[in-house]
Short mmCIF file of C-alpha atoms in Angstrom, two decimals:
data_model
loop_
_atom_site.label_atom_id
_atom_site.label_comp_id
_atom_site.label_asym_id
_atom_site.label_seq_id
_atom_site.Cartn_x
_atom_site.Cartn_y
_atom_site.Cartn_z
CA UNK A 1 -0.11 -0.23 -0.15
CA UNK A 2 1.47 3.37 -1.08
CA UNK A 3 1.85 6.37 1.25
CA UNK A 4 -1.50 8.01 -0.70
CA UNK A 5 -3.42 5.11 -0.81
CA UNK A 6 -6.07 4.51 1.85
CA UNK A 7 -6.07 1.76 3.96
CA UNK A 8 -9.03 -0.98 3.54
CA UNK A 9 -12.48 -0.22 5.02
CA UNK A 10 -13.37 -2.59 7.71
CA UNK A 11 -17.22 -3.36 7.99
CA UNK A 12 -18.52 -1.90 11.07
CA UNK A 13 -21.17 -4.30 11.60
CA UNK A 14 -18.72 -7.30 11.51
CA UNK A 15 -16.09 -5.61 13.13
CA UNK A 16 -17.55 -5.25 16.86
CA UNK A 17 -15.93 -8.19 18.40
CA UNK A 18 -19.09 -10.16 19.47
CA UNK A 19 -20.32 -9.90 15.99
CA UNK A 20 -16.96 -11.08 14.42
CA UNK A 21 -17.00 -14.20 16.82
CA UNK A 22 -20.58 -14.78 15.65
CA UNK A 23 -19.87 -14.47 11.97
CA UNK A 24 -16.66 -16.56 12.26
CA UNK A 25 -18.25 -19.33 14.10
CA UNK A 26 -21.27 -19.42 11.83
CA UNK A 27 -18.82 -18.89 8.70
CA UNK A 28 -17.19 -22.64 9.81
CA UNK A 29 -20.47 -24.33 9.04
CA UNK A 30 -21.00 -25.31 5.70
CA UNK A 31 -23.16 -23.10 3.19
CA UNK A 32 -26.64 -23.71 4.01
CA UNK A 33 -26.16 -24.83 7.28
CA UNK A 34 -27.34 -23.68 10.49
CA UNK A 35 -26.68 -23.94 14.39
CA UNK A 36 -29.41 -23.91 17.13
CA UNK A 37 -29.42 -20.57 19.30
CA UNK A 38 -28.38 -22.32 22.51
CA UNK A 39 -25.51 -23.92 20.79
CA UNK A 40 -24.41 -20.84 19.58
CA UNK A 41 -24.80 -19.07 22.86
CA UNK A 42 -22.61 -21.89 24.56
CA UNK A 43 -20.03 -22.05 22.00
CA UNK A 44 -19.63 -18.31 22.26
CA UNK A 45 -20.12 -18.07 26.07
CA UNK A 46 -22.41 -15.24 25.71
CA UNK A 47 -25.60 -14.56 27.02
CA UNK A 48 -28.92 -15.10 25.51
CA UNK A 49 -29.55 -11.47 25.84
CA UNK A 50 -26.17 -10.24 24.54
CA UNK A 51 -26.38 -12.81 21.65
CA UNK A 52 -29.91 -11.82 20.48
CA UNK A 53 -28.54 -8.02 20.29
CA UNK A 54 -25.79 -8.96 18.05
CA UNK A 55 -27.87 -11.34 15.95
CA UNK A 56 -30.29 -8.49 15.36
CA UNK A 57 -27.68 -6.45 13.99
CA UNK A 58 -26.26 -9.07 11.80
CA UNK A 59 -29.96 -9.52 10.55
CA UNK A 60 -30.60 -6.32 10.09
CA UNK A 61 -27.65 -6.02 7.67
CA UNK A 62 -28.93 -9.29 6.04
CA UNK A 63 -25.79 -11.52 7.36
CA UNK A 64 -27.81 -13.75 9.17
CA UNK A 65 -31.08 -15.63 8.71
CA UNK A 66 -33.02 -16.49 11.86
CA UNK A 67 -35.48 -19.35 11.53
CA UNK A 68 -37.74 -20.00 14.65
CA UNK A 69 -39.50 -23.46 14.56
CA UNK A 70 -40.95 -26.07 16.48
CA UNK A 71 -39.49 -29.72 17.94
CA UNK A 72 -42.68 -31.08 18.93
CA UNK A 73 -43.84 -28.40 21.50
CA UNK A 74 -40.55 -26.91 22.24
CA UNK A 75 -39.74 -23.61 20.08
CA UNK A 76 -36.37 -23.75 18.59
CA UNK A 77 -34.60 -21.04 16.86
CA UNK A 78 -31.93 -21.54 14.24
CA UNK A 79 -29.16 -19.31 13.14
CA UNK A 80 -27.34 -19.48 9.60
CA UNK A 81 -25.09 -17.07 7.74
CA UNK A 82 -26.43 -16.05 4.65
CA UNK A 83 -24.41 -15.64 1.13
CA UNK A 84 -24.16 -11.74 1.63
CA UNK A 85 -22.82 -12.59 5.14
CA UNK A 86 -20.38 -15.07 3.95
CA UNK A 87 -19.25 -12.41 1.13
CA UNK A 88 -19.02 -9.57 3.81
CA UNK A 89 -16.89 -12.01 6.09
CA UNK A 90 -14.49 -12.73 3.37
CA UNK A 91 -14.22 -9.08 2.53
CA UNK A 92 -13.62 -8.05 6.06
CA UNK A 93 -10.69 -11.05 6.37
CA UNK A 94 -9.24 -9.62 3.33
CA UNK A 95 -9.09 -6.22 4.61
CA UNK A 96 -7.90 -7.28 8.05
CA UNK A 97 -5.02 -9.26 5.90
CA UNK A 98 -4.29 -6.42 3.72
CA UNK A 99 -3.83 -3.93 7.04
CA UNK A 100 -1.43 -6.78 8.71
CA UNK A 101 0.51 -7.07 5.80
CA UNK A 102 1.29 -3.62 5.44
CA UNK A 103 1.81 -2.86 9.25
CA UNK A 104 4.91 -1.72 10.46
CA UNK A 105 5.93 -2.25 6.58
CA UNK A 106 6.49 1.48 5.81
CA UNK A 107 10.20 2.77 5.91
#
């Protein structure tokens, strides 16, 4: 990156630490796969309320899809990364790599 080149933009929706952890965890699932809300909550060590707030922001951005259904009489919520979310995470990781590759490289 030259001195007059702007550093890559980091997606503010993903950049928040908790949302980055959510997107990274969901990205590990294959495309089209989903994770139950309690499993995601436990995996990330987050409270249900905190996870819900971050999922709402990701859903508003179109990065996750939330499906509410029932298993028998028990309500179940599933979370999946959308194609848009997968692309946003890929762009975010490229931007981070570009920043890191150029860090300290200026002479």
